XYZ file of C-alpha atoms in Angstrom:
386
model
C -32.933 17.009 32.976
C -31.269 16.094 29.691
C -27.915 17.494 30.829
C -28.140 15.476 34.052
C -28.808 12.321 32.069
C -25.851 13.125 29.830
C -23.468 13.288 32.799
C -24.823 9.960 33.979
C -24.464 8.519 30.499
C -20.771 9.397 30.347
C -20.249 7.830 33.766
C -22.169 4.744 32.757
C -20.250 4.387 29.499
C -17.002 4.144 31.439
C -18.513 1.580 33.766
C -20.013 -0.507 30.970
C -16.825 -0.445 28.942
C -14.893 -2.066 31.787
C -17.692 -4.554 32.540
C -19.041 -5.515 29.150
C -21.305 -8.255 30.472
C -23.128 -5.926 32.831
C -26.953 -6.006 32.623
C -27.948 -2.719 31.036
C -31.452 -2.772 32.497
C -30.287 -2.666 36.122
C -27.668 -0.306 37.504
C -26.097 0.099 40.889
C -27.150 2.809 43.377
C -30.531 3.250 41.677
C -29.077 5.127 38.701
C -30.930 5.066 35.360
C -29.925 2.275 33.020
C -28.266 2.913 29.691
C -31.537 1.910 28.025
C -33.393 4.556 30.004
C -30.840 7.236 29.238
C -30.752 6.210 25.579
C -34.530 6.566 25.457
C -34.265 10.053 26.953
C -31.962 11.178 24.116
C -33.925 9.343 21.424
C -36.395 12.159 20.728
C -38.052 10.521 17.707
C -38.100 7.088 19.403
C -36.612 5.301 16.396
C -34.206 3.238 18.494
C -31.080 5.127 17.449
C -29.468 8.507 18.007
C -28.863 10.960 15.185
C -26.363 13.827 15.290
C -29.197 16.238 16.025
C -30.198 14.285 19.146
C -26.833 14.373 20.927
C -24.543 17.049 22.281
C -21.327 17.544 24.236
C -18.759 14.690 24.066
C -21.190 12.427 22.211
C -21.463 14.999 19.435
C -17.704 15.623 19.449
C -16.912 11.903 19.232
C -19.894 10.900 17.081
C -17.877 9.424 14.211
C -15.562 7.455 16.486
C -18.520 5.904 18.335
C -20.435 5.240 15.089
C -18.348 2.177 14.251
C -20.594 0.911 11.438
C -20.593 4.395 9.883
C -24.377 4.474 9.305
C -24.816 8.000 10.668
C -26.542 6.895 13.892
C -25.511 5.678 17.359
C -26.973 2.439 18.673
C -27.055 1.198 22.257
C -24.435 -1.385 21.327
C -22.094 1.302 19.973
C -22.577 3.440 23.071
C -21.797 0.488 25.306
C -18.572 -0.183 23.429
C -17.589 3.464 22.952
C -13.862 3.884 23.682
C -13.788 7.329 25.281
C -10.650 9.125 26.461
C -8.536 6.749 28.543
C -11.224 4.050 28.326
C -8.795 1.577 26.817
C -6.365 2.158 29.712
C -9.086 1.735 32.346
C -10.708 -1.336 30.809
C -9.959 -4.497 32.763
C -10.090 -7.835 30.976
C -10.834 -10.904 33.057
C -8.022 -13.446 32.723
C -10.656 -16.130 32.188
C -11.094 -14.631 28.693
C -7.593 -15.806 27.739
C -7.645 -18.907 25.533
C -4.312 -20.726 25.534
C -5.537 -23.492 23.220
C -5.376 -21.165 20.198
C -1.978 -21.193 18.495
C -0.243 -17.811 18.428
C 3.056 -16.695 16.908
C 5.415 -14.093 18.336
C 6.078 -10.949 16.304
C 9.074 -11.206 13.972
C 10.850 -7.844 14.236
C 13.127 -8.732 11.310
C 10.178 -8.114 8.991
C 10.299 -4.359 9.644
C 12.252 -1.993 7.402
C 14.889 -1.033 9.950
C 15.653 2.311 8.302
C 12.067 3.355 9.043
C 12.360 2.577 12.763
C 13.602 5.242 15.172
C 16.341 3.749 17.342
C 16.090 0.137 18.439
C 12.968 -1.936 18.921
C 12.924 -2.548 22.666
C 10.907 -4.711 25.054
C 9.053 -3.506 28.114
C 6.616 -5.062 30.573
C 3.384 -3.084 30.417
C 0.024 -3.610 32.078
C -2.553 -3.931 29.313
C -6.172 -3.999 30.475
C -5.023 -5.240 33.894
C -2.721 -7.961 32.526
C 1.062 -7.543 32.753
C 2.384 -8.167 29.250
C 5.799 -8.124 27.617
C 5.523 -5.663 24.739
C 7.632 -4.437 21.882
C 8.107 -0.669 21.858
C 8.444 0.518 18.261
C 8.933 4.175 17.296
C 8.472 5.524 13.780
C 7.807 8.731 11.848
C 5.035 6.914 9.937
C 6.476 7.805 6.534
C 6.441 5.297 3.683
C 9.715 4.758 1.813
C 9.035 1.888 -0.572
C 6.296 3.756 -2.457
C 5.276 7.326 -3.273
C 2.859 8.952 -0.830
C 0.112 10.577 -2.880
C -1.177 12.006 -5.118
C -4.580 12.775 -3.633
C -6.420 15.725 -5.218
C -6.294 16.558 -8.932
C -5.689 20.198 -9.765
C -8.144 20.637 -12.630
C -11.336 18.931 -13.740
C -9.548 17.919 -16.947
C -6.865 15.970 -15.032
C -6.728 12.220 -15.507
C -6.886 9.595 -12.774
C -3.083 9.557 -12.453
C -3.289 13.035 -10.875
C -5.532 11.940 -7.993
C -6.116 9.181 -5.500
C -8.990 6.856 -4.553
C -12.398 7.297 -2.982
C -15.000 4.729 -2.010
C -18.742 4.396 -1.710
C -20.883 1.336 -0.992
C -17.820 -0.958 -1.000
C -16.750 0.240 -4.451
C -13.536 2.106 -5.240
C -13.349 5.097 -7.594
C -10.432 6.961 -9.135
C -10.440 10.621 -8.107
C -9.860 12.141 -11.537
C -10.841 15.651 -12.523
C -13.970 14.207 -14.128
C -14.881 12.487 -10.844
C -14.527 15.808 -8.988
C -16.707 17.555 -11.588
C -19.450 14.919 -11.282
C -19.726 14.716 -7.477
C -23.144 16.395 -7.511
C -24.458 13.530 -9.629
C -22.426 10.915 -7.779
C -24.064 11.866 -4.459
C -27.360 13.146 -5.937
C -26.797 16.474 -4.201
C -26.457 19.746 -6.121
C -24.548 21.366 -3.244
C -21.383 19.563 -4.336
C -18.977 21.756 -6.306
C -15.275 21.269 -5.543
C -14.096 23.367 -8.464
C -14.103 26.967 -9.622
C -15.564 28.455 -12.793
C -12.180 28.143 -14.522
C -12.118 24.398 -13.795
C -9.441 24.497 -11.108
C -10.088 22.182 -8.166
C -10.470 23.656 -4.697
C -8.010 21.773 -2.524
C -6.161 22.489 0.730
C -2.940 24.017 -0.576
C -1.267 24.855 2.766
C -0.692 23.305 6.179
C -3.057 25.889 7.664
C -5.788 24.817 5.276
C -5.068 21.168 6.056
C -5.489 21.812 9.788
C -8.776 23.607 9.178
C -10.259 20.933 6.924
C -8.860 17.612 8.161
C -10.995 17.352 11.286
C -14.570 16.231 12.089
C -15.840 19.822 12.435
C -14.536 21.150 9.125
C -14.211 24.921 9.147
C -16.910 26.458 6.985
C -14.390 28.167 4.699
C -13.229 24.715 3.562
C -16.596 23.176 2.819
C -16.630 21.900 -0.769
C -12.883 21.225 -0.837
C -10.738 18.268 -1.717
C -8.760 17.709 1.481
C -5.076 17.016 0.948
C -2.458 17.138 3.711
C 1.168 16.550 2.799
C 3.392 14.098 4.715
C 6.109 16.721 5.213
C 3.774 18.785 7.389
C 4.050 16.128 10.098
C 7.336 14.386 9.255
C 8.731 15.049 12.738
C 5.815 13.384 14.531
C 6.832 10.269 16.430
C 4.361 7.402 16.709
C 5.138 4.828 19.389
C 3.548 1.388 19.180
C 3.205 -0.810 22.259
C 2.407 -4.298 20.952
C 2.512 -7.669 22.785
C 5.625 -9.653 21.842
C 3.490 -12.787 21.682
C -0.216 -12.121 21.211
C -2.756 -13.345 23.731
C -5.965 -14.711 22.192
C -9.182 -13.655 23.942
C -12.491 -15.498 23.629
C -14.350 -12.185 23.514
C -13.523 -9.778 20.718
C -12.466 -6.232 21.558
C -13.627 -3.106 19.753
C -11.106 -1.066 17.816
C -9.875 2.048 19.581
C -9.672 5.473 18.019
C -5.931 5.379 17.494
C -3.774 3.032 15.428
C -5.006 -0.519 14.970
C -1.688 -1.854 13.725
C 1.566 -1.227 11.903
C 2.850 -1.984 8.398
C 6.407 -3.214 7.954
C 7.428 0.267 6.779
C 6.389 1.678 10.153
C 3.230 3.343 8.874
C 0.117 3.242 11.019
C -2.923 1.121 10.110
C -5.923 3.222 11.161
C -9.579 2.552 12.013
C -12.178 3.361 9.334
C -12.033 6.878 7.905
C -14.908 9.018 9.351
C -16.654 9.347 6.011
C -19.897 10.775 7.414
C -18.081 13.739 8.949
C -16.100 14.250 5.758
C -19.127 14.102 3.473
C -21.265 16.261 5.766
C -19.060 19.232 4.858
C -19.190 18.352 1.148
C -15.522 17.424 1.247
C -13.632 14.327 0.237
C -10.270 13.203 1.608
C -8.963 10.750 -1.001
C -6.609 7.890 -0.239
C -3.606 7.448 -2.485
C -3.252 4.308 -4.583
C -1.658 2.552 -1.606
C -4.624 3.201 0.712
C -3.057 6.068 2.663
C -3.524 9.730 3.380
C -2.436 12.256 6.001
C -4.089 13.907 8.986
C -2.696 16.177 11.705
C -2.987 13.588 14.481
C -1.218 10.628 12.913
C 0.663 11.857 9.884
C 0.596 9.467 6.939
C -1.480 6.353 7.670
C -3.399 3.598 5.888
C -7.146 3.000 5.843
C -6.772 0.117 3.402
C -4.269 -2.515 2.348
C -3.928 -1.817 -1.357
C -0.492 -3.176 -2.177
C 2.828 -1.410 -2.620
C 4.079 -1.947 0.917
C 6.558 -4.586 2.010
C 5.068 -8.069 2.119
C 6.486 -11.352 3.411
C 5.603 -14.250 1.147
C 4.463 -17.497 2.762
C 5.941 -20.965 2.136
C 2.557 -22.158 0.870
C -0.159 -20.478 -1.267
C -1.396 -18.423 1.669
C -1.640 -14.634 1.321
C 1.490 -12.678 2.344
C 1.748 -10.974 5.707
C 1.704 -7.158 5.456
C 2.002 -6.090 9.092
C 0.810 -6.624 12.640
C -2.367 -5.620 14.446
C -2.037 -3.694 17.690
C -2.718 -6.944 19.579
C 0.280 -8.639 17.937
C -1.546 -10.905 15.518
C -0.400 -10.828 11.907
C -2.388 -9.010 9.232
C -2.286 -10.785 5.884
C -3.387 -9.620 2.450
C -6.931 -10.176 1.258
C -6.194 -12.886 -1.338
C -3.775 -15.791 -1.624
C -1.376 -16.592 -4.480
C -4.233 -18.180 -6.416
C -6.315 -15.022 -6.032
C -8.690 -16.769 -3.634
C -10.303 -15.115 -0.632
C -9.720 -16.530 2.842
C -12.584 -18.689 4.121
C -14.266 -19.012 7.494
C -13.255 -15.597 8.815
C -14.672 -14.604 12.196
C -16.328 -11.327 13.173
C -12.955 -9.546 13.265
C -11.743 -10.831 9.911
C -9.493 -13.514 11.406
C -9.060 -17.267 11.542
C -6.455 -19.893 12.438
C -4.330 -22.372 10.538
C -1.603 -24.814 11.503
C 1.256 -22.670 10.169
C 0.356 -19.154 11.271
C -1.978 -19.764 14.176
C -4.596 -17.061 14.630
C -4.263 -14.117 12.242
C -6.281 -11.514 10.342
C -6.933 -10.879 6.654
C -7.265 -7.270 5.528
C -10.588 -6.206 4.064
C -11.056 -4.999 0.508
C -10.013 -1.415 -0.265
C -13.614 -0.288 -0.676
C -14.585 -1.654 2.741
C -12.936 1.257 4.617
C -12.084 -1.381 7.233
C -8.732 -3.170 7.418
C -9.904 -5.353 10.300
C -13.232 -5.168 12.122
C -12.219 -5.804 15.727
C -9.472 -7.422 17.799
C -9.339 -10.956 19.199
C -6.175 -10.362 21.182
C -5.134 -8.352 24.214
C -4.767 -4.886 22.660
C -1.692 -2.747 22.889
C -1.848 0.944 22.027
C -0.162 3.823 20.237
C 1.044 7.251 21.308
C 1.690 10.180 18.969
C 4.160 12.903 19.917
C 3.543 15.955 17.780
């Protein structure tokens, strides 16, 4: 019975994702509602699904669906879950478009041209059922204006300059050798030990080790490792961004997909939150470098935080500089302005409007593990050619 409900759940997820306002308590053709199916999976009846209560695609995609990273799946997260091809199949009603909100077209001159493969072209693409003129931007997602790394120290006596950053409860920590040595106390779990008896740190030294450890189901041999993948492993990957030339503001916010959520001016991908629960479950850490980036096999070097060091475009007033564009075409600006003040009146996605820039986003703090929280524009998408 549970397997039958699971098949229905996958079918219903696709349906609900394309019709977000659908009543979840009544379904067509007499099928069980999402609430009913959710209840069937919820063995302990606590109103949420743990890893132990799900299987199949839900288990495989647990971290992507768990958008608030609390280790459980809610009905809301299941409704919004962007499964394979869901973003392509989702249809947005044109009545959601709000033309009263000021929007600015992307300025392609902001990009570091040496980091772009070929020319930035334009192409009409159907996004969520709406024909849209998009920029097509191809990059190798490799930073040039700052060093990529370091990530993992090599010995527990190494200082913080030998490692990157890690975060917990909105706070940022330097991954020094001492930090590695104290992880059992840091997480109140004596199973943590990322170093050998001689004090050397266990880290992924090869591409093979990177491939085995940098995935949700970490291979057992690489439990208790510091995960470090090098940019050169994936330097030939091509990431293609399809982003509206002029963003279209939507009244209803859109959930972030699993792939890139935007692009920095150096051509590097802004990514959704790092799947920290999957990483920590294997007693591993995958540090960010001081610029908020690290490497995985599916996107090469990418950012999970805006930490400075990338190209910025200063504003004519005291407003924070722009650091890149979201996948919907709206600008992403730094967290604080020239007076070190935080932006006020941000909406649920981390955005707001002003007379100069129109609608735009402000990046979250480094410790948030969340550059932006959702999208308020018609979303484009990315493709990675490995």
